[in-house]
Short mmCIF file of C-alpha atoms (C1' of nucleotides) in Angstrom, two decimals:
data_model
loop_
_atom_site.label_atom_id
_atom_site.label_comp_id
_atom_site.label_asym_id
_atom_site.label_seq_id
_atom_site.Cartn_x
_atom_site.Cartn_y
_atom_site.Cartn_z
CA MET A 8 -14.61 11.06 1.11
CA ASP A 9 -15.40 8.10 3.23
CA ALA A 10 -14.15 6.80 6.53
CA ARG A 11 -14.22 10.06 8.45
CA HIS A 12 -13.70 9.56 12.10
CA ASP A 13 -14.20 12.79 13.91
CA ARG A 14 -10.99 13.75 15.61
CA SER A 15 -10.86 17.36 14.49
CA ASP A 16 -8.36 18.19 17.20
CA PHE A 17 -6.08 15.49 15.98
CA SER A 18 -3.11 15.73 13.66
CA ASN A 19 -0.68 12.95 13.01
CA ALA A 20 1.98 15.43 12.01
CA LYS A 21 4.02 14.86 15.10
CA PHE A 22 3.90 11.09 14.77
CA ASP A 23 4.98 10.94 11.16
CA SER A 24 8.37 9.35 11.36
CA GLY A 25 9.56 11.45 8.44
CA TRP A 26 11.85 8.82 7.03
CA SER A 27 13.77 9.83 3.98
CA LEU A 28 16.01 8.33 1.40
CA ARG A 29 19.71 8.61 0.80
CA PHE A 30 21.50 7.00 -2.11
CA SER A 31 25.03 8.24 -1.50
CA ALA A 32 27.35 6.20 0.67
CA GLU A 33 27.39 7.12 4.32
CA PRO A 34 30.66 8.88 5.20
CA ALA A 35 31.20 6.89 8.38
CA MET A 36 29.52 3.74 7.20
CA HIS A 37 29.69 0.72 9.43
CA LYS A 38 32.47 -1.47 8.05
CA PRO A 39 30.86 -4.71 6.89
CA GLU A 40 32.61 -7.65 8.46
CA ARG A 41 32.10 -11.29 7.65
CA ALA A 42 29.84 -10.31 4.79
CA LYS A 43 29.97 -11.00 1.10
CA LEU A 44 30.02 -7.83 -0.97
CA PHE A 45 28.24 -7.47 -4.30
CA SER A 46 27.83 -4.74 -6.86
CA TYR A 47 25.01 -4.31 -9.31
CA HIS A 48 24.66 -1.87 -12.14
CA HIS A 49 21.74 0.37 -12.81
CA ARG A 50 18.54 -1.67 -13.48
CA ALA A 51 20.11 -5.03 -12.65
CA LEU A 52 17.84 -7.64 -11.10
CA ILE A 53 19.21 -8.57 -7.69
CA LEU A 54 16.52 -11.01 -6.59
CA GLU A 55 13.41 -12.49 -8.14
CA GLU A 56 10.18 -13.38 -6.41
CA GLY A 57 10.67 -16.95 -5.34
CA ASP A 58 14.45 -16.87 -5.27
CA LYS A 59 16.00 -18.70 -2.39
CA ALA A 60 17.08 -16.01 0.05
CA SER A 61 17.81 -16.84 3.62
CA SER A 62 20.53 -14.23 3.96
CA VAL A 63 20.08 -10.56 4.74
CA PHE A 64 21.04 -7.91 2.20
CA GLU A 65 22.13 -4.47 3.37
CA VAL A 66 22.45 -1.53 0.99
CA LEU A 67 25.86 0.11 1.35
CA GLU A 68 25.56 2.54 -1.51
CA GLY A 69 22.89 3.39 -4.06
CA GLY A 70 19.18 2.63 -4.28
CA VAL A 71 17.14 -0.56 -4.60
CA ILE A 72 13.47 -1.13 -5.36
CA LEU A 73 11.43 -4.08 -4.11
CA PHE A 74 8.42 -4.98 -6.22
CA LYS A 75 5.75 -7.57 -6.83
CA LEU A 76 4.01 -8.56 -10.06
CA LEU A 77 0.52 -9.85 -10.68
CA PRO A 78 0.17 -12.64 -13.28
CA ASP A 79 -1.30 -10.18 -15.79
CA GLY A 80 1.70 -7.88 -15.52
CA ARG A 81 0.50 -5.22 -13.11
CA ARG A 82 3.45 -4.14 -11.00
CA GLN A 83 3.60 -2.62 -7.53
CA ILE A 84 6.83 -1.23 -6.16
CA ILE A 85 6.65 -2.09 -2.48
CA GLU A 86 9.64 -0.29 -1.04
CA VAL A 87 12.30 2.09 -2.28
CA LEU A 88 15.49 1.45 -0.33
CA GLY A 89 18.47 3.70 0.27
CA VAL A 90 21.72 3.39 2.16
CA GLY A 91 21.42 1.32 5.33
CA ASP A 92 18.16 -0.36 4.39
CA VAL A 93 17.84 -4.13 4.47
CA PHE A 94 15.98 -6.72 2.43
CA GLY A 95 15.93 -10.41 1.57
CA LEU A 96 14.45 -11.75 4.80
CA SER A 97 11.03 -13.21 4.25
CA ALA A 98 8.83 -15.46 6.32
CA THR A 99 10.06 -18.51 4.45
CA ASP A 100 13.52 -18.93 2.94
CA VAL A 101 12.10 -17.78 -0.37
CA SER A 102 11.88 -14.11 -1.26
CA ASP A 103 8.35 -12.73 -1.45
CA VAL A 104 9.44 -9.77 -3.58
CA ALA A 105 11.81 -9.02 -6.42
CA ALA A 106 14.66 -6.55 -5.98
CA GLU A 107 16.17 -4.33 -8.66
CA ALA A 108 19.02 -1.84 -8.57
CA LEU A 109 17.75 1.69 -9.01
CA THR A 110 21.25 3.06 -9.39
CA GLN A 111 24.73 1.62 -9.31
CA VAL A 112 24.54 -0.33 -6.04
CA ARG A 113 26.82 -1.95 -3.49
CA VAL A 114 25.31 -4.43 -1.03
CA ALA A 115 26.58 -6.53 1.85
CA VAL A 116 25.09 -10.00 2.29
CA TYR A 117 25.14 -11.48 5.77
CA ASP A 118 24.68 -15.13 6.45
CA LYS A 119 22.10 -16.07 9.04
CA ARG A 120 24.77 -17.51 11.35
CA VAL A 121 26.82 -14.33 11.26
CA ILE A 122 23.79 -12.37 12.38
CA ASP A 123 23.05 -14.80 15.19
CA SER A 124 26.56 -14.43 16.54
CA ASP A 125 26.87 -10.65 16.35
CA ALA A 126 24.57 -8.76 18.70
CA ALA A 127 25.58 -5.30 17.52
CA LEU A 128 24.97 -6.19 13.89
CA ARG A 129 21.66 -7.77 14.77
CA ASP A 130 20.54 -4.68 16.67
CA ARG A 131 21.50 -2.43 13.80
CA LEU A 132 19.68 -4.52 11.19
CA PHE A 133 16.68 -4.92 13.45
CA ALA A 134 16.43 -1.19 14.14
CA ARG A 135 16.50 -0.54 10.43
CA LEU A 136 13.84 -3.15 9.84
CA ARG A 137 11.57 -1.39 12.33
CA GLN A 138 12.16 1.83 10.45
CA GLN A 139 11.20 0.18 7.17
CA MET A 140 8.13 -1.27 8.84
CA CYS A 141 7.03 2.28 9.71
CA ALA A 142 7.65 3.31 6.12
CA LEU A 143 5.44 0.43 4.97
CA HIS A 144 2.73 1.60 7.36
CA ASP A 145 2.95 5.11 5.98
CA HIS A 146 2.85 3.79 2.47
CA ALA A 147 -0.26 1.72 3.13
CA LEU A 148 -1.97 4.92 4.24
CA LEU A 149 -0.84 6.61 1.05
CA LEU A 150 -1.99 3.77 -1.20
CA GLY A 151 -5.30 3.26 0.56
CA ARG A 152 -6.44 6.79 1.28
CA LYS A 153 -4.53 9.55 -0.50
CA SER A 154 -5.42 11.33 -3.75
CA ALA A 155 -3.04 11.35 -6.72
CA GLN A 156 -1.93 14.88 -5.90
CA GLU A 157 -1.28 13.97 -2.26
CA ARG A 158 0.66 10.87 -3.26
CA VAL A 159 3.01 12.77 -5.53
CA ALA A 160 3.50 15.56 -2.98
CA THR A 161 4.25 12.95 -0.31
CA PHE A 162 6.68 11.20 -2.62
CA ILE A 163 8.68 14.34 -3.27
CA MET A 164 8.66 15.29 0.42
CA ARG A 165 10.21 11.94 1.31
CA LEU A 166 13.25 12.88 -0.71
CA VAL A 167 13.82 16.05 1.30
CA PRO A 168 16.10 15.30 4.25
CA ASP A 169 14.94 16.35 7.72
CA ARG A 170 11.68 17.85 6.59
CA GLY A 171 8.03 16.97 6.85
CA GLY A 172 8.37 14.46 9.63
CA PHE A 173 8.13 13.95 13.30
CA ALA A 174 11.09 16.18 14.03
CA CYS A 175 10.81 18.61 11.11
CA ALA A 176 13.46 21.25 11.49
CA GLY A 177 11.45 23.88 9.62
CA PRO A 178 13.00 26.04 6.94
CA LYS A 179 16.54 27.10 7.61
CA PRO A 180 16.66 30.89 7.56
CA GLY A 181 17.92 32.23 4.26
CA GLU A 182 17.84 28.81 2.64
CA GLY A 183 17.26 28.84 -1.11
CA ALA A 184 15.32 26.35 -3.19
CA THR A 185 15.80 22.75 -2.06
CA ARG A 186 16.95 20.44 -4.84
CA VAL A 187 16.12 16.74 -4.90
CA ASP A 188 17.03 13.98 -7.33
CA LEU A 189 14.09 11.69 -8.06
CA ALA A 190 16.30 8.83 -9.31
CA MET A 191 13.20 7.11 -10.69
CA THR A 192 11.37 7.25 -14.00
CA ARG A 193 7.74 8.35 -14.12
CA GLN A 194 6.77 4.72 -14.64
CA GLU A 195 8.59 3.66 -11.49
CA ILE A 196 7.04 6.48 -9.50
CA ALA A 197 3.63 5.44 -10.83
CA ASP A 198 4.22 1.81 -9.85
CA TYR A 199 5.33 2.93 -6.41
CA LEU A 200 2.37 5.26 -5.83
CA GLY A 201 -0.28 2.94 -7.28
CA LEU A 202 -1.06 5.32 -10.16
CA THR A 203 -0.58 5.39 -13.91
CA ILE A 204 2.29 7.15 -15.59
CA GLU A 205 -0.08 9.74 -17.05
CA THR A 206 -1.57 10.64 -13.69
CA VAL A 207 1.90 11.05 -12.19
CA SER A 208 2.94 13.23 -15.10
CA ARG A 209 -0.14 15.41 -14.72
CA ALA A 210 0.46 15.80 -10.99
CA PHE A 211 4.04 16.93 -11.61
CA SER A 212 2.86 19.36 -14.28
CA ALA A 213 0.22 20.75 -11.95
CA LEU A 214 2.80 21.28 -9.19
CA ARG A 215 5.05 23.02 -11.66
CA ARG A 216 2.22 25.17 -13.03
CA THR A 217 1.39 26.44 -9.55
CA GLY A 218 5.05 27.26 -8.96
CA ILE A 219 5.54 24.85 -6.07
CA ILE A 220 8.25 22.94 -7.85
CA ALA A 221 10.46 23.66 -10.85
CA TYR A 222 12.50 21.41 -13.13
CA ASP A 223 14.20 21.26 -16.51
CA LYS A 224 15.57 17.75 -16.47
CA GLN A 225 12.49 15.91 -15.23
CA ASP A 226 14.27 14.07 -12.43
CA ALA A 227 16.03 17.06 -10.85
CA VAL A 228 13.36 18.95 -8.97
CA ALA A 229 13.73 22.28 -7.17
CA ILE A 230 11.27 22.98 -4.36
CA GLY A 231 10.82 26.67 -3.70
CA ASP A 232 8.75 26.43 -0.53
CA VAL A 233 9.00 23.07 1.20
CA CYS A 234 6.24 23.88 3.70
CA ARG A 235 3.81 24.68 0.88
CA LEU A 236 4.51 21.31 -0.71
CA CYS A 237 4.22 19.63 2.68
CA ARG A 238 0.71 21.00 3.11
CA LEU A 239 -0.35 19.17 -0.05
CA THR A 240 0.64 15.76 1.29
CA GLY A 241 -2.62 15.34 3.21
CA SER A 242 -0.65 14.38 6.33
CA HIS A 243 -0.32 17.84 7.84
CA MET B 6 -4.40 -1.01 -17.03
CA ASP B 7 -0.96 0.40 -16.79
CA ALA B 8 2.29 -1.03 -15.64
CA ARG B 9 2.23 -4.20 -17.67
CA HIS B 10 5.55 -5.91 -17.68
CA ASP B 11 5.47 -8.81 -20.01
CA ARG B 12 6.09 -11.98 -18.08
CA SER B 13 3.29 -14.04 -19.54
CA ASP B 14 4.92 -17.23 -18.32
CA PHE B 15 5.03 -15.86 -14.82
CA SER B 16 2.68 -16.44 -11.96
CA ASN B 17 3.35 -15.40 -8.42
CA ALA B 18 1.01 -18.04 -7.13
CA LYS B 19 3.74 -20.17 -5.73
CA PHE B 20 5.42 -17.27 -3.96
CA ASP B 21 2.32 -15.98 -2.26
CA SER B 22 2.99 -16.73 1.36
CA GLY B 23 -0.67 -17.39 1.94
CA TRP B 24 -0.70 -16.03 5.45
CA SER B 25 -3.97 -16.29 7.22
CA LEU B 26 -5.59 -15.13 10.37
CA ARG B 27 -6.56 -16.96 13.50
CA PHE B 28 -8.35 -15.33 16.39
CA SER B 29 -8.79 -18.31 18.68
CA ALA B 30 -6.08 -19.12 21.19
CA GLU B 31 -3.46 -21.57 20.04
CA PRO B 32 -3.90 -24.90 21.80
CA ALA B 33 -0.20 -25.29 22.58
CA MET B 34 0.56 -21.61 22.92
CA HIS B 35 4.00 -20.66 24.09
CA LYS B 36 3.71 -19.89 27.79
CA PRO B 37 4.53 -16.19 28.19
CA GLU B 38 7.24 -15.75 30.79
CA ARG B 39 8.49 -12.52 32.28
CA ALA B 40 5.75 -10.66 30.45
CA LYS B 41 2.93 -8.46 31.65
CA LEU B 42 -0.47 -9.74 30.60
CA PHE B 43 -3.34 -7.49 29.58
CA SER B 44 -6.89 -7.98 28.45
CA TYR B 45 -8.97 -5.66 26.33
CA HIS B 46 -12.60 -5.87 25.44
CA HIS B 47 -14.08 -5.62 22.00
CA ARG B 48 -13.34 -2.20 20.41
CA ALA B 49 -11.03 -1.02 23.20
CA LEU B 50 -8.17 1.26 22.18
CA ILE B 51 -4.89 -0.43 23.09
CA LEU B 52 -2.47 2.15 21.74
CA GLU B 53 -2.77 5.57 20.13
CA GLU B 54 -0.55 7.01 17.43
CA GLY B 55 2.16 8.78 19.34
CA ASP B 56 1.85 6.74 22.51
CA LYS B 57 5.12 5.86 24.14
CA ALA B 58 5.73 2.23 23.25
CA SER B 59 9.14 0.72 23.56
CA SER B 60 7.83 -2.69 24.55
CA VAL B 61 6.65 -5.43 22.27
CA PHE B 62 3.04 -6.59 22.32
CA GLU B 63 2.19 -10.16 21.35
CA VAL B 64 -1.38 -11.25 20.69
CA LEU B 65 -2.21 -14.35 22.75
CA GLU B 66 -5.88 -14.53 21.91
CA GLY B 67 -8.27 -12.56 19.74
CA GLY B 68 -7.75 -10.01 16.98
CA VAL B 69 -6.22 -6.53 16.85
CA ILE B 70 -6.26 -3.87 14.14
CA LEU B 71 -3.50 -1.33 13.57
CA PHE B 72 -4.57 1.88 11.87
CA LYS B 73 -3.56 5.39 10.95
CA LEU B 74 -5.64 8.53 10.61
CA LEU B 75 -5.22 11.54 8.38
CA PRO B 76 -5.98 14.94 9.95
CA ASP B 77 -9.25 15.17 8.02
CA GLY B 78 -10.45 11.85 9.44
CA ARG B 79 -9.67 9.42 6.63
CA ARG B 80 -8.67 6.12 8.20
CA GLN B 81 -6.52 3.31 6.88
CA ILE B 82 -6.33 0.00 8.69
CA ILE B 83 -2.72 -1.08 8.21
CA GLU B 84 -2.69 -4.58 9.59
CA VAL B 85 -5.19 -7.04 10.98
CA LEU B 86 -3.47 -9.15 13.60
CA GLY B 87 -4.36 -12.58 14.93
CA VAL B 88 -2.88 -14.93 17.49
CA GLY B 89 0.92 -14.84 17.57
CA ASP B 90 1.27 -11.51 15.78
CA VAL B 91 3.29 -8.71 17.31
CA PHE B 92 3.06 -4.93 17.37
CA GLY B 93 4.23 -1.88 19.29
CA LEU B 94 7.80 -1.71 18.02
CA SER B 95 8.37 1.33 15.89
CA ALA B 96 11.48 3.07 14.67
CA THR B 97 11.35 5.50 17.57
CA ASP B 98 9.99 4.74 21.03
CA VAL B 99 6.71 6.25 19.94
CA SER B 100 4.07 4.20 18.18
CA ASP B 101 3.48 5.13 14.54
CA VAL B 102 0.06 3.47 14.49
CA ALA B 103 -2.94 3.09 16.74
CA ALA B 104 -4.10 -0.35 17.89
CA GLU B 105 -7.65 -1.41 18.67
CA ALA B 106 -9.10 -4.69 19.89
CA LEU B 107 -11.19 -6.31 17.20
CA THR B 108 -12.52 -8.93 19.60
CA GLN B 109 -12.00 -9.73 23.24
CA VAL B 110 -8.20 -9.81 23.35
CA ARG B 111 -5.37 -11.06 25.56
CA VAL B 112 -1.87 -9.71 24.95
CA ALA B 113 1.56 -10.25 26.46
CA VAL B 114 3.84 -7.23 26.77
CA TYR B 115 7.58 -7.86 26.80
CA ASP B 116 10.08 -5.38 28.03
CA LYS B 117 12.99 -4.62 25.74
CA ARG B 118 15.45 -6.08 28.24
CA VAL B 119 13.58 -9.35 28.48
CA ILE B 120 13.79 -9.73 24.73
CA ASP B 121 17.50 -8.96 24.68
CA SER B 122 18.16 -11.67 27.20
CA ASP B 123 16.04 -14.43 25.72
CA ALA B 124 17.24 -15.70 22.35
CA ALA B 125 14.38 -18.13 21.80
CA LEU B 126 11.80 -15.44 22.47
CA ARG B 127 13.63 -13.03 20.19
CA ASP B 128 13.75 -15.55 17.38
CA ARG B 129 10.07 -16.27 17.71
CA LEU B 130 9.08 -12.60 17.68
CA PHE B 131 11.46 -11.86 14.87
CA ALA B 132 10.17 -14.71 12.72
CA ARG B 133 6.65 -13.43 13.21
CA LEU B 134 7.71 -9.94 12.31
CA ARG B 135 9.13 -11.19 9.02
CA GLN B 136 5.83 -12.92 8.37
CA GLN B 137 3.96 -9.67 9.02
CA MET B 138 6.38 -7.84 6.75
CA CYS B 139 5.39 -10.22 3.94
CA ALA B 140 1.75 -9.54 4.71
CA LEU B 141 2.44 -5.80 4.43
CA HIS B 142 4.10 -6.38 1.07
CA ASP B 143 1.09 -8.34 -0.14
CA HIS B 144 -1.21 -5.65 1.13
CA ALA B 145 0.69 -2.90 -0.68
CA LEU B 146 0.12 -4.82 -3.90
CA LEU B 147 -3.56 -5.09 -3.08
CA LEU B 148 -3.94 -1.40 -2.25
CA GLY B 149 -1.88 -0.19 -5.18
CA ARG B 150 -2.99 -2.43 -7.99
CA LYS B 151 -6.10 -4.52 -7.31
CA SER B 152 -9.71 -3.77 -8.26
CA ALA B 153 -12.46 -3.57 -5.64
CA GLN B 154 -13.68 -7.05 -6.54
CA GLU B 155 -10.15 -8.49 -6.31
CA ARG B 156 -9.58 -6.80 -2.95
CA VAL B 157 -12.70 -8.27 -1.40
CA ALA B 158 -12.00 -11.72 -2.84
CA THR B 159 -8.43 -11.54 -1.50
CA PHE B 160 -9.71 -10.43 1.90
CA ILE B 161 -12.05 -13.39 2.23
CA MET B 162 -9.39 -15.82 1.00
CA ARG B 163 -7.04 -14.67 3.74
CA LEU B 164 -9.50 -15.93 6.29
CA VAL B 165 -9.47 -19.42 4.84
CA PRO B 166 -6.76 -21.48 6.55
CA ASP B 167 -4.24 -23.31 4.34
CA ARG B 168 -5.72 -22.16 1.06
CA GLY B 169 -4.74 -19.77 -1.70
CA GLY B 170 -1.10 -19.51 -0.77
CA PHE B 171 2.31 -20.78 -1.46
CA ALA B 172 1.51 -24.24 -0.13
CA CYS B 173 -2.18 -24.40 -0.95
CA ALA B 174 -3.48 -27.82 -0.02
CA GLY B 175 -6.24 -27.75 -2.62
CA PRO B 176 -9.78 -28.77 -1.80
CA LYS B 177 -10.08 -31.67 0.60
CA PRO B 178 -12.09 -34.40 -1.12
CA GLY B 179 -15.67 -34.41 0.01
CA GLU B 180 -15.30 -31.18 1.93
CA GLY B 181 -18.45 -29.09 2.17
CA ALA B 182 -18.77 -25.32 2.11
CA THR B 183 -15.98 -23.59 4.02
CA ARG B 184 -17.22 -21.21 6.69
CA VAL B 185 -15.30 -18.12 7.75
CA ASP B 186 -16.02 -15.48 10.36
CA LEU B 187 -15.21 -11.98 9.09
CA ALA B 188 -14.97 -10.50 12.61
CA MET B 189 -15.02 -7.02 11.09
CA THR B 190 -17.76 -4.58 10.15
CA ARG B 191 -18.14 -3.44 6.56
CA GLN B 192 -16.61 -0.10 7.57
CA GLU B 193 -13.54 -1.82 8.97
CA ILE B 194 -13.17 -3.98 5.89
CA ALA B 195 -13.49 -0.85 3.75
CA ASP B 196 -10.82 0.96 5.77
CA TYR B 197 -8.55 -2.06 5.48
CA LEU B 198 -9.01 -2.47 1.73
CA GLY B 199 -8.85 1.24 0.86
CA LEU B 200 -12.46 1.35 -0.34
CA THR B 201 -15.76 2.84 0.81
CA ILE B 202 -18.31 0.91 2.79
CA GLU B 203 -20.72 1.02 -0.16
CA THR B 204 -18.19 -0.48 -2.56
CA VAL B 205 -17.41 -3.28 -0.12
CA SER B 206 -21.10 -3.97 0.35
CA ARG B 207 -21.65 -4.10 -3.40
CA ALA B 208 -18.72 -6.47 -3.87
CA PHE B 209 -20.11 -8.83 -1.22
CA SER B 210 -23.56 -8.64 -2.82
CA ALA B 211 -22.08 -9.39 -6.25
CA LEU B 212 -20.21 -12.43 -4.88
CA ARG B 213 -23.40 -13.65 -3.28
CA ARG B 214 -25.45 -13.06 -6.43
CA THR B 215 -23.06 -15.19 -8.48
CA GLY B 216 -23.27 -17.94 -5.87
CA ILE B 217 -19.61 -17.88 -4.90
CA ILE B 218 -20.37 -17.06 -1.30
CA ALA B 219 -23.48 -17.27 0.86
CA TYR B 220 -24.43 -15.64 4.15
CA ASP B 221 -27.37 -14.80 6.38
CA LYS B 222 -25.63 -13.02 9.22
CA GLN B 223 -23.39 -10.72 7.21
CA ASP B 224 -20.19 -11.67 9.01
CA ALA B 225 -20.52 -15.45 8.77
CA VAL B 226 -19.67 -16.33 5.20
CA ALA B 227 -19.88 -19.74 3.54
CA ILE B 228 -17.67 -20.32 0.53
CA GLY B 229 -18.96 -23.04 -1.76
CA ASP B 230 -15.97 -23.32 -4.06
CA VAL B 231 -12.78 -21.89 -2.60
CA CYS B 232 -10.84 -22.25 -5.86
CA ARG B 233 -13.45 -20.23 -7.72
CA LEU B 234 -13.12 -17.41 -5.19
CA CYS B 235 -9.35 -17.71 -5.33
CA ARG B 236 -9.39 -17.08 -9.07
CA LEU B 237 -11.03 -13.71 -8.45
CA THR B 238 -8.21 -12.44 -6.24
CA GLY B 239 -6.08 -11.40 -9.22
CA SER B 240 -3.10 -13.22 -7.73
CA HIS B 241 -3.61 -16.55 -9.45
"C1'" DC C 6 -43.77 -1.11 18.98
"C1'" DG C 7 -40.29 2.13 17.96
"C1'" DC C 8 -35.65 3.38 17.75
"C1'" DG C 9 -30.77 3.12 16.24
"C1'" DG C 10 -27.01 1.08 14.03
"C1'" DA C 11 -25.21 -1.73 10.34
"C1'" DC C 12 -25.93 -2.87 5.93
"C1'" DT C 13 -27.85 -2.60 1.11
"C1'" DT C 14 -29.26 -0.53 -3.06
"C1'" DG C 15 -29.99 3.04 -6.54
"C1'" DA C 16 -28.77 7.37 -8.99
"C1'" DT C 17 -25.41 10.47 -10.05
"C1'" DC C 18 -20.83 12.54 -9.92
"C1'" DT C 19 -15.90 12.66 -10.43
"C1'" DG C 20 -10.98 11.42 -10.17
"C1'" DT C 21 -8.26 8.46 -12.35
"C1'" DC C 22 -7.52 5.33 -16.15
"C1'" DT C 23 -7.39 4.52 -21.03
"C1'" DC C 24 -6.43 5.57 -25.56
"C1'" DA C 25 -4.24 8.52 -28.73
"C1'" DA C 26 -1.40 12.17 -30.25
"C1'" DG C 27 1.93 14.94 -29.60
"C1'" DT C 28 6.85 17.06 -27.81
"C1'" DG C 29 11.56 17.07 -26.38
"C1'" DC C 30 15.85 15.04 -25.94
"C1'" DC C 31 19.69 12.29 -26.79
"C1'" DG C 32 22.59 9.15 -29.34
"C1'" DT C 33 23.78 7.32 -33.93
"C1'" DG C 34 25.05 7.44 -38.50
"C1'" DG C 35 25.31 9.74 -42.87
"C1'" DC D 5 26.58 19.29 -38.92
"C1'" DC D 6 22.09 17.66 -39.36
"C1'" DA D 7 18.53 13.96 -40.18
"C1'" DC D 8 16.71 10.10 -37.94
"C1'" DG D 9 14.85 6.93 -34.61
"C1'" DG D 10 13.75 5.71 -30.12
"C1'" DC D 11 12.45 6.49 -25.62
"C1'" DA D 12 10.61 9.06 -21.80
"C1'" DC D 13 7.50 12.25 -20.91
"C1'" DT D 14 3.41 15.36 -21.65
"C1'" DT D 15 -1.16 16.58 -22.97
"C1'" DG D 16 -5.95 16.05 -24.45
"C1'" DA D 17 -10.50 13.70 -24.94
"C1'" DG D 18 -13.46 10.30 -23.47
"C1'" DA D 19 -14.67 6.18 -20.67
"C1'" DC D 20 -15.42 4.01 -16.43
"C1'" DA D 21 -14.67 2.21 -11.63
"C1'" DG D 22 -15.51 3.65 -7.47
"C1'" DA D 23 -16.98 7.69 -4.54
"C1'" DT D 24 -20.71 10.38 -3.02
"C1'" DC D 25 -25.40 11.36 -1.92
"C1'" DA D 26 -29.75 9.62 -0.65
"C1'" DA D 27 -33.18 6.36 0.41
"C1'" DG D 28 -34.36 2.38 1.88
"C1'" DT D 29 -34.18 -2.59 4.60
"C1'" DC D 30 -33.00 -5.56 8.27
"C1'" DC D 31 -32.43 -6.75 12.90
"C1'" DG D 32 -31.53 -6.49 17.77
"C1'" DC D 33 -32.98 -4.24 21.85
"C1'" DG D 34 -35.33 -1.24 25.19
#
DNA sequence: CGCGGACTTGATCTGTCTCAAGTGCCGTGG
DNA sequence: CCACGGCACTTGAGACAGATCAAGTCCGCG
């Protein structure tokens, strides 16, 4: 292991923002006003790298992945977005990433002028952007410094609401196994975590073998002891 | 190599935003109004993970690195910031990253209320944030999918102004070797690129051996043929 | 001149990738 | 109802890029 900076008293546990993903529509979702609404089906391409995109997209329901391709076909999934997340704003008026629907998806598209004229909307989108920025920071740490096992453990933890982060609630007394829906294929998980599909598969198998997770359908995972999984993320 | 998605006709060259870094003060820098000004010397810690930070920091002169630590001491440098870049805004009012001065640095710190009341300032900071978001996207691709050699080549290219990106000017006729100042130690480069110091050193040595770069002092690099280096980044 | 810190280089180790078979499941058609 | 094909996933064996361990070298500074 390289890059050890001695801070043995230090843990970033309490600073981990503990963001997590939700694909189901928010019950009391902000009503989108002055926005165009679009729907996309599972796996539909919403935006390509280089598409003109000066508007802001907000996910109302479902999941979206943002990815980039290298000329030789290598793919990196940059962000996995859930309800409330935003995309489409790049430095230029051309998108720097491609966007694909992970599930059936509903999005609101706001014109630049609408955003300029609506302070509340702007604040909401901006707050979310800051949240996504933190997620990108976390993910850079994962991609640059975590082992395959730690990456997969971190990935699963991100799907558990209210756990593993900054304000982790701890296990609710008498709570059974937590169930999470991966909503991504092994290939997509691999492209997100900077691994190969085989390495991801082996990491899942290893977690299952040690009894930390269980699953029959491979995308519906039951976590017996969330804290035990959390300890494998490398962050705590 | 995994994750090949056949798009043989595709190149992301034209979408690469080609952001680059500048550490010297902008000649016609926006005059910071209603902001507190601070200076930090080389290697000074500006912000720690977990520090209260609800204000926005803007780099006026010099370079800043943002990084995260894992409890066992592994470090990942998340962003390398130059003049005009911003930091300090996280999802909560607590910083999710630490910030350190890479050089002698001058920063402006804006209070939240000042930003709310000044549309021009807000637009400027927001535009820069979008730019940094694109840089984070690019960097995720680098960390997740590029080889050591490609990472180092990409790193050096980012220090070359106006080249390798979206709107690459191409070589100026009659232009000699381009000189860039790395401004970072090998350890910092390694922590930024998700590699070890030895691997970074070997990559630099290999580039020198093949004549693509030259250097005496190890942080002052001369690039004979920028296009040749650019072809090693994996992006083009 | 001698020391320390940053870098380089070599030798070896190892985690992840690559290549190659599987296995399981689900939908289709006989 | 079952055979079939296709796709996603799993598993194993071996290769290899990059990490680790261990000397060096270079250079600035007291």
